[in-house]
């Protein structure tokens, strides 16, 4: 197993969680639609320049697949999360609702004969319990209305659909692409989506506050390139249930980011919840029967994907 493949889940959790820090930076100075628009105004052209410089070419089938995955996994998910926050949904409640994703993905995949057995089911339950402990009473006593919860659930469903489709809908066999290509195509799709939203709401102009640009740089470098890059990599090398399950750790790691960056309290319950969620994640790891190799990052060797097998005892 390559070093990158071993380290990727850790990088995924850290980088994915960093997105909440970027959102915290931007929230006081700009509406969500403006932040999301400029996140992709910066990120998408960078990706396009990179793939053009590398001479990448895409057929219509690949573009169609990645456009759908980008609309679901980036545009739909992020819009749901940001709208939930705008509706006043507490972070703990949003994290708890988002943590329904691994179980949902596992149930859907089991319908296609790709379930992980009892061990995986126990691991998912333990992981969810850890999240509930990590987010604490905030998840139950926030008092947010149904609108915020609905947007959070819609965002979770959108990301879940992208995870499942990304596995069940293989890329064209005659085209060899990697994570960089996916980020480029999906980033362009997300840019178009958020541009329409921002123009429709009249919120396209960025604020003059330099904090906004710090937030954009953070969201592009860590959350987009790092978070989504590692998400796609882990999904390709370990499967949709595995990548979703690792996200159990993001609420606690997000709290650690807040503690490090903003001096917020890091409750002992959050640390305990992280430990329990980690135990659940490790329980879901299968023991054998790797699936066929999958191409991943540019220049990386094909690796076996072990998520689908699992303990079927």
XYZ file of C-alpha atoms in Angstrom:
313
model
C 0.000 0.000 0.000
C 1.432 3.380 -0.983
C 2.296 6.029 1.594
C -0.198 8.457 0.042
C -2.997 5.928 0.293
C -2.252 5.360 3.981
C -2.122 9.070 4.745
C -5.033 10.143 2.526
C -7.875 9.569 5.058
C -6.086 11.713 7.649
C -5.520 14.473 5.105
C -9.163 14.168 4.039
C -10.479 14.726 7.565
C -8.135 17.643 8.313
C -8.632 19.397 4.975
C -12.390 18.807 4.762
C -12.819 20.208 8.267
C -10.808 23.292 7.332
C -13.717 24.454 5.192
C -15.602 25.455 8.313
C -12.717 27.749 9.280
C -12.874 29.473 5.897
C -16.622 29.900 6.265
C -16.090 31.405 9.715
C -13.594 33.905 8.291
C -15.992 34.964 5.533
C -19.317 34.981 7.379
C -18.977 38.405 9.070
C -18.022 40.231 5.862
C -19.894 38.522 2.996
C -23.042 36.471 2.317
C -22.624 32.789 1.536
C -23.468 33.164 -2.165
C -20.668 35.727 -2.618
C -18.142 33.571 -0.797
C -19.043 30.461 -2.767
C -18.941 32.350 -6.057
C -15.454 33.752 -5.488
C -14.194 30.467 -4.135
C -14.812 29.018 -7.584
C -13.912 32.167 -9.519
C -10.411 31.564 -8.168
C -10.357 27.747 -8.099
C -11.913 26.846 -11.449
C -9.562 28.886 -13.688
C -6.562 27.489 -11.792
C -7.731 23.970 -12.579
C -8.492 24.815 -16.201
C -5.036 26.320 -16.730
C -3.437 23.239 -15.159
C -5.271 20.710 -17.342
C -4.674 22.770 -20.491
C -0.966 22.982 -19.686
C -0.906 19.201 -19.243
C -2.678 18.689 -22.543
C -5.698 16.925 -21.087
C -8.607 16.108 -23.409
C -12.130 15.063 -22.421
C -14.821 13.251 -24.343
C -18.535 14.041 -23.979
C -19.234 10.969 -21.818
C -16.581 11.932 -19.291
C -17.713 15.562 -19.220
C -21.329 14.484 -18.691
C -20.394 12.204 -15.794
C -18.192 14.749 -14.041
C -20.738 17.523 -14.563
C -23.392 15.506 -12.745
C -21.001 14.577 -9.934
C -19.874 18.195 -9.583
C -23.446 19.466 -9.475
C -24.268 16.989 -6.700
C -21.047 16.686 -4.723
C -19.941 20.301 -4.793
C -22.688 22.715 -5.847
C -25.609 20.882 -4.251
C -23.795 19.900 -1.078
C -22.222 23.294 -0.403
C -25.396 25.204 -1.169
C -27.366 22.995 1.221
C -24.834 23.453 4.018
C -24.524 27.231 3.598
C -28.287 27.702 3.343
C -28.740 25.668 6.522
C -26.312 27.971 8.332
C -28.092 31.048 6.964
C -31.377 29.662 8.309
C -29.804 29.553 11.760
C -29.108 25.836 12.056
C -26.490 25.266 14.792
C -23.216 23.717 13.686
C -23.772 20.690 15.917
C -27.168 19.958 14.406
C -25.777 20.328 10.904
C -22.935 17.953 11.749
C -25.333 15.399 13.185
C -27.583 15.492 10.125
C -24.583 15.262 7.802
C -23.432 12.209 9.731
C -26.427 10.277 8.456
C -24.580 10.102 5.136
C -22.335 7.062 5.739
C -25.252 4.886 6.812
C -27.335 6.057 3.867
C -24.523 5.357 1.403
C -23.939 1.932 2.968
C -27.633 1.027 2.670
C -27.769 2.102 -0.960
C -24.575 0.257 -1.833
C -25.845 -2.879 -0.093
C -28.799 -2.777 -2.457
C -26.280 -3.280 -5.249
C -24.657 -6.207 -3.480
C -21.798 -4.137 -2.098
C -22.604 -4.055 1.596
C -20.020 -4.687 4.295
C -21.854 -7.042 6.647
C -22.471 -6.822 10.370
C -19.055 -5.446 11.247
C -19.601 -2.470 8.981
C -23.077 -1.886 10.406
C -21.711 -1.875 13.956
C -18.923 0.490 12.935
C -21.380 2.912 11.354
C -23.534 2.901 14.497
C -20.520 3.480 16.743
C -19.291 6.285 14.485
C -22.644 8.037 14.587
C -22.748 7.727 18.377
C -19.338 9.382 18.499
C -20.579 12.270 16.391
C -23.611 12.723 18.649
C -21.291 12.878 21.659
C -18.849 15.212 19.916
C -21.470 17.795 18.945
C -23.083 17.591 22.388
C -26.360 19.230 23.463
C -26.070 21.800 20.642
C -27.437 19.221 18.249
C -30.617 18.808 20.269
C -31.218 22.199 21.834
C -30.317 24.621 19.045
C -33.932 25.504 18.406
C -33.528 26.013 14.665
C -36.577 25.727 12.476
C -37.395 23.037 9.960
C -36.046 25.078 7.041
C -32.459 24.907 8.254
C -32.688 21.198 8.948
C -34.235 20.598 5.524
C -31.380 22.378 3.741
C -28.815 20.389 5.739
C -30.535 17.132 4.829
C -30.730 18.128 1.161
C -27.011 18.899 1.189
C -26.291 15.539 2.797
C -28.451 13.732 0.225
C -26.675 15.548 -2.608
C -23.220 14.512 -1.393
C -24.476 10.962 -0.787
C -25.815 10.761 -4.336
C -22.455 11.921 -5.681
C -20.615 9.291 -3.618
C -22.847 6.467 -4.843
C -22.960 7.591 -8.468
C -19.212 8.096 -8.545
C -18.813 4.397 -7.803
C -21.699 2.920 -9.802
C -21.172 5.115 -12.876
C -17.662 4.289 -14.095
C -15.760 6.737 -16.299
C -15.297 5.825 -19.967
C -12.923 2.890 -20.258
C -11.113 4.455 -23.208
C -10.194 7.626 -21.278
C -7.606 7.722 -18.509
C -8.218 10.587 -16.097
C -7.414 11.306 -12.463
C -8.397 13.535 -9.548
C -6.998 16.661 -11.203
C -9.336 16.194 -14.148
C -12.336 15.700 -11.872
C -11.519 18.822 -9.876
C -11.237 20.863 -13.072
C -14.536 19.786 -14.620
C -16.474 19.788 -11.352
C -15.029 23.166 -10.389
C -16.255 24.719 -13.634
C -19.730 23.277 -13.066
C -19.822 24.610 -9.491
C -18.648 28.022 -10.733
C -21.545 28.202 -13.174
C -24.024 27.183 -10.477
C -22.874 29.728 -7.898
C -22.507 32.456 -10.524
C -26.198 32.073 -11.401
C -27.152 32.199 -7.717
C -25.017 35.245 -6.990
C -26.256 37.165 -10.044
C -29.863 36.286 -9.224
C -29.479 37.636 -5.688
C -27.341 40.624 -6.661
C -24.502 39.444 -4.435
C -21.630 39.097 -6.873
C -19.408 41.981 -5.718
C -16.720 40.963 -3.210
C -16.305 43.120 -0.091
C -13.236 45.321 0.316
C -12.350 43.696 3.636
C -9.052 41.750 3.277
C -10.468 39.066 5.566
C -12.690 37.997 2.692
C -9.720 37.259 0.470
C -8.017 35.378 3.277
C -11.156 33.255 3.503
C -11.215 32.666 -0.269
C -7.534 31.667 -0.305
C -8.182 29.313 2.605
C -11.240 27.764 0.940
C -9.436 27.273 -2.367
C -6.122 25.950 -1.059
C -7.262 23.796 1.840
C -10.966 23.063 1.401
C -11.158 22.719 -2.400
C -7.760 21.439 -3.516
C -7.055 19.623 -0.266
C -10.503 18.610 0.944
C -12.201 17.728 -2.323
C -8.957 16.389 -3.790
C -8.547 13.939 -0.926
C -12.259 13.134 -0.959
C -12.074 12.047 -4.597
C -8.828 10.177 -4.009
C -10.140 8.228 -1.003
C -13.369 7.470 -2.841
C -11.433 6.052 -5.798
C -9.033 4.012 -3.709
C -11.338 2.858 -0.898
C -14.900 3.246 -2.132
C -17.964 5.381 -1.339
C -18.804 3.957 2.079
C -15.230 4.346 3.299
C -14.886 7.965 2.207
C -18.266 8.824 3.744
C -17.392 7.076 7.007
C -14.175 9.032 7.464
C -16.307 12.185 7.503
C -17.600 11.038 10.902
C -14.434 12.600 12.309
C -14.967 16.060 10.817
C -17.204 17.564 13.559
C -14.591 16.939 16.241
C -11.703 18.014 14.007
C -13.646 21.160 13.067
C -13.931 21.929 16.780
C -10.160 21.456 17.057
C -9.684 23.919 14.176
C -11.893 26.426 16.036
C -9.856 25.927 19.190
C -6.561 26.443 17.348
C -7.660 29.338 15.115
C -10.229 31.227 17.199
C -9.523 30.198 20.775
C -12.885 28.526 21.230
C -13.329 25.936 23.948
C -12.603 22.312 23.047
C -14.922 20.313 25.338
C -13.819 16.979 26.725
C -16.982 15.432 25.274
C -15.811 16.445 21.806
C -12.482 14.693 22.340
C -14.257 11.599 23.646
C -16.650 11.696 20.694
C -13.707 11.831 18.303
C -12.209 8.725 19.920
C -15.494 6.840 19.656
C -16.032 7.931 16.052
C -12.500 6.822 15.189
C -13.217 3.420 16.693
C -16.327 3.194 14.527
C -14.386 4.175 11.404
C -11.762 1.530 12.101
C -14.477 -1.082 12.643
C -15.827 -0.467 9.149
C -12.490 -1.297 7.556
C -12.763 -4.586 5.667
C -10.367 -7.490 5.875
C -9.560 -8.809 2.444
C -10.844 -9.342 -1.078
C -9.607 -6.139 -2.698
C -11.405 -4.988 -5.785
C -9.932 -4.140 -9.139
C -7.223 -1.483 -9.382
C -8.310 2.103 -9.974
C -6.393 5.022 -11.469
C -6.137 7.863 -8.991
C -3.820 10.858 -8.880
C -1.692 11.898 -11.816
C 1.418 9.762 -11.843
C 0.241 7.532 -8.983
C 0.293 3.814 -9.410
C -2.979 1.860 -9.544
C -4.002 0.629 -6.126
C -6.421 -1.963 -4.839
C -9.707 -0.771 -3.444
C -10.747 -2.636 -0.321
C -14.001 -1.012 0.690
C -16.471 -3.265 -1.045
C -15.505 -6.547 0.471
C -15.910 -6.241 4.223
C -16.706 -8.810 6.849
C -19.760 -10.696 5.664
C -19.978 -12.927 8.692
